[in-house]
PDB file of C-alpha atoms in Angstrom:
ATOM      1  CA  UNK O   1     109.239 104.901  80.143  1.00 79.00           C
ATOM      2  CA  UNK O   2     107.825 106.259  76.880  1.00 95.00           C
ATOM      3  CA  UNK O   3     107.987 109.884  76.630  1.00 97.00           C
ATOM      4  CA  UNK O   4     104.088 110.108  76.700  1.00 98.00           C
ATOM      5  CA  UNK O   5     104.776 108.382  79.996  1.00 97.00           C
ATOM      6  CA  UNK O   6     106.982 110.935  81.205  1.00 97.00           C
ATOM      7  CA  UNK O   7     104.758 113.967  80.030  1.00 98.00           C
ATOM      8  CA  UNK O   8     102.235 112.085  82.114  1.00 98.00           C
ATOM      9  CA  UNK O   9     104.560 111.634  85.399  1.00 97.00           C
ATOM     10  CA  UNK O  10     105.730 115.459  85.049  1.00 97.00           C
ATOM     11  CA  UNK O  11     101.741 116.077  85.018  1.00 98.00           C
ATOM     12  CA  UNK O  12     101.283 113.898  88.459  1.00 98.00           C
ATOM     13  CA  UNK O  13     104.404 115.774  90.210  1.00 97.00           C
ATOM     14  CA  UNK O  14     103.034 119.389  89.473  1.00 97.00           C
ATOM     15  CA  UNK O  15      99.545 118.559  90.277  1.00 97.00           C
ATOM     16  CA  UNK O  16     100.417 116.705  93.239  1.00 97.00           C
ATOM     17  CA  UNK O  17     103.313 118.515  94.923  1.00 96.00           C
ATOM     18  CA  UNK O  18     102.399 122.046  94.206  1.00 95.00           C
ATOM     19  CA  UNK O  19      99.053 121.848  92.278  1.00 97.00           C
ATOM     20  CA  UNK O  20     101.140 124.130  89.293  1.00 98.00           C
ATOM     21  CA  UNK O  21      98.081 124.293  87.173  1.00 98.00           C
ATOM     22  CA  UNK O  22     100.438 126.832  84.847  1.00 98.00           C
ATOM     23  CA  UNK O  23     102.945 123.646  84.948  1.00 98.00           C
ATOM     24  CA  UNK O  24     100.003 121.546  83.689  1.00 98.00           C
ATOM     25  CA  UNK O  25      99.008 123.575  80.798  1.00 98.00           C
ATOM     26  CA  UNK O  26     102.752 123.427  79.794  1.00 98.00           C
ATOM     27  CA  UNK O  27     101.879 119.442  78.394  1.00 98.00           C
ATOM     28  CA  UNK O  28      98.428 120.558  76.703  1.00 98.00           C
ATOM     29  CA  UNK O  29      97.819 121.843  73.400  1.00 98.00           C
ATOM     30  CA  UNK O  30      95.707 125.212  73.054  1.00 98.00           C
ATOM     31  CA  UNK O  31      92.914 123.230  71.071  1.00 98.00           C
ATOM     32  CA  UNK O  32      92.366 120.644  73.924  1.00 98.00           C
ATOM     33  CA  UNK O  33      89.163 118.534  74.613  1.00 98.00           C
ATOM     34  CA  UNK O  34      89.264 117.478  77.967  1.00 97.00           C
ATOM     35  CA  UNK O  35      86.355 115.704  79.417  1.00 96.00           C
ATOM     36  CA  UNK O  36      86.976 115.602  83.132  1.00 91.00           C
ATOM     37  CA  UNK O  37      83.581 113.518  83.943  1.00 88.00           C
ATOM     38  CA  UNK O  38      83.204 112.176  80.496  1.00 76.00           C
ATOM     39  CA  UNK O  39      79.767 110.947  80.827  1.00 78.00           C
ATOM     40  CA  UNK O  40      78.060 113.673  83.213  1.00 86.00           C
ATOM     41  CA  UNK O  41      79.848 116.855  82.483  1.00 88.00           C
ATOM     42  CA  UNK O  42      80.385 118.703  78.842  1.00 94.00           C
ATOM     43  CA  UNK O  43      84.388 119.029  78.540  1.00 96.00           C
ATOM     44  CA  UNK O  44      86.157 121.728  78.790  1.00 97.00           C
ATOM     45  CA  UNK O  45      87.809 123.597  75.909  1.00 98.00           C
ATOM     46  CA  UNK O  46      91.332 124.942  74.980  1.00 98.00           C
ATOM     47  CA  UNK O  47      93.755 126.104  77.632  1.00 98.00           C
ATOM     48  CA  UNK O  48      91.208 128.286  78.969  1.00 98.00           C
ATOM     49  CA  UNK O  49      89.058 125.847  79.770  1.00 97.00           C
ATOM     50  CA  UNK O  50      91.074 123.694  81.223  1.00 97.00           C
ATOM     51  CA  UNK O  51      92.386 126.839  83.353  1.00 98.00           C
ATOM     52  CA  UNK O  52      89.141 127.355  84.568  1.00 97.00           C
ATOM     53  CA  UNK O  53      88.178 123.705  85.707  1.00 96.00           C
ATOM     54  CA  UNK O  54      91.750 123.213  87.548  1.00 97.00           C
ATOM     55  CA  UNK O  55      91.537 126.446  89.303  1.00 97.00           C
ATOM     56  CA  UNK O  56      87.846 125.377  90.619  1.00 95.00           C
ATOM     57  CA  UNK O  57      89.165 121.875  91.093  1.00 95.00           C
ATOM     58  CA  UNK O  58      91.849 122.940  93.407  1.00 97.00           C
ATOM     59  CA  UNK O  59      89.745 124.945  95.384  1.00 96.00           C
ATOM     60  CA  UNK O  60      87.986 121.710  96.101  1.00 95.00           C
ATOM     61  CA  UNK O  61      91.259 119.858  96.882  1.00 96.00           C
ATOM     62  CA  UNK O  62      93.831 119.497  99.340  1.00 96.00           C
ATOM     63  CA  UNK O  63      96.906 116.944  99.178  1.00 96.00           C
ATOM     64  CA  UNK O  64      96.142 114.813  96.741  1.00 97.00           C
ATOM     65  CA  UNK O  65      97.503 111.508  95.382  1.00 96.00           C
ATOM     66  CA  UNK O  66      97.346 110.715  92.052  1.00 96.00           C
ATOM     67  CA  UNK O  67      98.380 106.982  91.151  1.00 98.00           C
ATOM     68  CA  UNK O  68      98.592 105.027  88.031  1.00 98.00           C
ATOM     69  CA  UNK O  69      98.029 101.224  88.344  1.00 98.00           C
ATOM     70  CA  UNK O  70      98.398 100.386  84.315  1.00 98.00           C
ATOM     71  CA  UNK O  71      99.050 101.881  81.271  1.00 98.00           C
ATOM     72  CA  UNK O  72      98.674 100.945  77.419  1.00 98.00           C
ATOM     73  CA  UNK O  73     100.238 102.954  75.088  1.00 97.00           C
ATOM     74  CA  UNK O  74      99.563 103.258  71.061  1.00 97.00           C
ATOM     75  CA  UNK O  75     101.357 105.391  68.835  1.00 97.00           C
ATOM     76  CA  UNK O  76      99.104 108.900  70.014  1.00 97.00           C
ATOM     77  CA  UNK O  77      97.720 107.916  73.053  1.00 98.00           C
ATOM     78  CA  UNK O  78      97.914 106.642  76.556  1.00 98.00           C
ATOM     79  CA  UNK O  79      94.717 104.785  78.059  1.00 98.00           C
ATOM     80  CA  UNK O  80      95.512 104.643  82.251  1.00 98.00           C
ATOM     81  CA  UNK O  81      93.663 103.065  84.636  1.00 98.00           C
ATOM     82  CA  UNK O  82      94.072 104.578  88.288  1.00 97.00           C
ATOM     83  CA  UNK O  83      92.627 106.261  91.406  1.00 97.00           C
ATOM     84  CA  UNK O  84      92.617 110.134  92.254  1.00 96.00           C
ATOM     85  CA  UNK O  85      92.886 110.618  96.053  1.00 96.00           C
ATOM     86  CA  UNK O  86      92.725 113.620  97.911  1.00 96.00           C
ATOM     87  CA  UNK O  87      91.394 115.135 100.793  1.00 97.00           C
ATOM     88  CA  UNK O  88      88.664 118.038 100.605  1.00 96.00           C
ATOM     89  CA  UNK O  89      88.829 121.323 101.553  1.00 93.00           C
ATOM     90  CA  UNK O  90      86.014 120.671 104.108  1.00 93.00           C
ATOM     91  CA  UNK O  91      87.726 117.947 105.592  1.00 95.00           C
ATOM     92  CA  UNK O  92      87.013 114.551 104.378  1.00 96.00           C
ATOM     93  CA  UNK O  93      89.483 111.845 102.231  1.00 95.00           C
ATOM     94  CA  UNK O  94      87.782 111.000  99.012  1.00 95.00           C
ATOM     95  CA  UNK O  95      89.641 108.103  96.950  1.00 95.00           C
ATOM     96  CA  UNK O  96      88.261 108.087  93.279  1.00 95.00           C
ATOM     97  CA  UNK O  97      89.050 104.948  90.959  1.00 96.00           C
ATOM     98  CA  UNK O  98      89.197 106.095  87.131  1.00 95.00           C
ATOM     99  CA  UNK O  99      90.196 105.431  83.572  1.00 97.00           C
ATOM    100  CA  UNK O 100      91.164 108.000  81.345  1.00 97.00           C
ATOM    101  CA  UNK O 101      92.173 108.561  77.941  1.00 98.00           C
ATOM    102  CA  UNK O 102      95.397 110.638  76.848  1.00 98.00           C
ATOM    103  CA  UNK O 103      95.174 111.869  73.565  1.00 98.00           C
ATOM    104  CA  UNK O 104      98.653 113.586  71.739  1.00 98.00           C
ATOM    105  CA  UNK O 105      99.380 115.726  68.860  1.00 98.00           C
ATOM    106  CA  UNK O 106     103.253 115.326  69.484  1.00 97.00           C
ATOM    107  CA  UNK O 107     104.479 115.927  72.756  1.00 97.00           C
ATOM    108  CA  UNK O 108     101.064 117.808  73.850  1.00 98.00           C
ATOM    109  CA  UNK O 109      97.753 116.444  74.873  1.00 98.00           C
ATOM    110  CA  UNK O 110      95.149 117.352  72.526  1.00 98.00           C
ATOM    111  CA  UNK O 111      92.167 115.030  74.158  1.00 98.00           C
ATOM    112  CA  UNK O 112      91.595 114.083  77.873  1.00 97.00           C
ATOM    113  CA  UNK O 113      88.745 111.659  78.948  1.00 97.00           C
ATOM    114  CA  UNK O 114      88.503 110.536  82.401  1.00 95.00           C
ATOM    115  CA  UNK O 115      85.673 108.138  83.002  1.00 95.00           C
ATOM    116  CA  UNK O 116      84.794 106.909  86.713  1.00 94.00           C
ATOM    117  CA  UNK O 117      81.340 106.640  88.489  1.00 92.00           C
ATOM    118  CA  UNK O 118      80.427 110.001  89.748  1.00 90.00           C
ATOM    119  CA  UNK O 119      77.809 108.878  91.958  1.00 90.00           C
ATOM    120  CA  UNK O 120      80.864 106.994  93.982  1.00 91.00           C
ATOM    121  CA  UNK O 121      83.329 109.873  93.361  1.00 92.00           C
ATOM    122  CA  UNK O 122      80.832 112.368  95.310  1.00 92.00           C
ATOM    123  CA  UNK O 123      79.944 109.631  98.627  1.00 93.00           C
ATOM    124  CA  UNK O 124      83.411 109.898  98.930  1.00 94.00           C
ATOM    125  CA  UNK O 125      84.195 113.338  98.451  1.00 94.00           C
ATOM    126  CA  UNK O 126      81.428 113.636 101.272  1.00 95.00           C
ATOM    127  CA  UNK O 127      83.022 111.402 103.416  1.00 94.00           C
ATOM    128  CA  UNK O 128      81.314 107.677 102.820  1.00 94.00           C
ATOM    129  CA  UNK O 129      83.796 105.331 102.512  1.00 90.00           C
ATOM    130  CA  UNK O 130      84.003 103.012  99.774  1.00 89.00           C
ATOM    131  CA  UNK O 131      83.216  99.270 100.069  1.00 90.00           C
ATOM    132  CA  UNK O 132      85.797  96.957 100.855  1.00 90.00           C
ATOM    133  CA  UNK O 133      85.626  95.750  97.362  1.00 90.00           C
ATOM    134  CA  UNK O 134      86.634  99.092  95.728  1.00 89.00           C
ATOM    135  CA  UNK O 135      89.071  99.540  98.446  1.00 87.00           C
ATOM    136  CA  UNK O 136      90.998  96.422  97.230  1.00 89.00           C
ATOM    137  CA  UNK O 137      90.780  98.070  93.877  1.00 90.00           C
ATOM    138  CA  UNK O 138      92.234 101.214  94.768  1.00 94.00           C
ATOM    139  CA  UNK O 139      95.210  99.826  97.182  1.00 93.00           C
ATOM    140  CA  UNK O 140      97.207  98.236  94.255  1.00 95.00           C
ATOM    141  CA  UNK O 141     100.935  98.942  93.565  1.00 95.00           C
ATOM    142  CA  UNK O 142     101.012 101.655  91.467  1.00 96.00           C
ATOM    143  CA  UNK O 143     103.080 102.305  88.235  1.00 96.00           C
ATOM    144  CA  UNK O 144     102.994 105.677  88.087  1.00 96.00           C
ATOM    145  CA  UNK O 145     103.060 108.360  91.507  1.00 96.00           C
ATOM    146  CA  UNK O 146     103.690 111.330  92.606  1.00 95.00           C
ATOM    147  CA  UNK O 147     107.630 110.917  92.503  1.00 92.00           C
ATOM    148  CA  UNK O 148     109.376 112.094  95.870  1.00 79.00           C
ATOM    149  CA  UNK O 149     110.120 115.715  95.567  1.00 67.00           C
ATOM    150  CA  UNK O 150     113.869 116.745  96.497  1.00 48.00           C
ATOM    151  CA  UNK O 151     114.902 120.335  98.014  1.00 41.00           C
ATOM    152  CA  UNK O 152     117.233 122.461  96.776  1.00 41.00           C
TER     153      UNK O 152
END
């Protein structure tokens, strides 16, 4: 792995095992652009921002799974394509398939866009399943995962 790669797998561990969002903002630089819902949301900026959308994100979110299917790599960025699983805190499993953009100014990331179809990504966070097509999409072996967490 690429050490973008493994700034990106420490990001899936925190998130997904303990949902560290100070862990998080460890790999991003204070002048970050990060455009969660690139196309229907303005992004957030800075750490702050970024503070403020995980914290309300995670409120929202219970045990999720956050898988990488492929990843291209050029000399300051990663472009992933994958699917963000969880379940909600009102009870239902949503499974959202995405592609994002990892921008980095060394070993921080400077720019974050995350494009999927939001219209999906709420029918599932309210409990519609996804068609059997998107399933197929979304049930691939994955490159990058939450790696198995060891105790101490």
């Amino acid at each position: 792995m690429s050490r973008k790669t493994d700034i990106l797998q420490s990001i899936i561990d925190v998130w997904c095992h303990d949902q560290d969002i100070d862990a998080v903002l460890a790999h991003v630089s204070d002048d970050l652009v990060w455009h969660y819902s690139a196309i229907s949301q303005p992004p957030k900026h800075g750490k702050a921002g970024a503070r403020e959308f995980l914290e309300a994100y995670k409120a929202k979110v219970r045990n999720p799974r956050w898988r990488i299917f492929k990843v291209a790599e050029t000399e300051d960025a990663l472009f992933v394509e994958g699917v963000d699983e969880f379940d909600t805190a009102d009870g239902h499993h949503a499974v959202v398939p995405y592609m994002g953009i990892l921008e980095f100014d060394g070993d921080l990331i400077s720019g974050w866009r995350d494009y999927f179809d939001r219209g999906s990504a709420d029918r599932s966070a309210a409990g519609t399943p996804l068609p059997d097509y998107t399933t197929a999409l979304t049930a691939r072996t994955a490159v990058l995962e939450p790696s198995r967490k060891t105790r101490n």
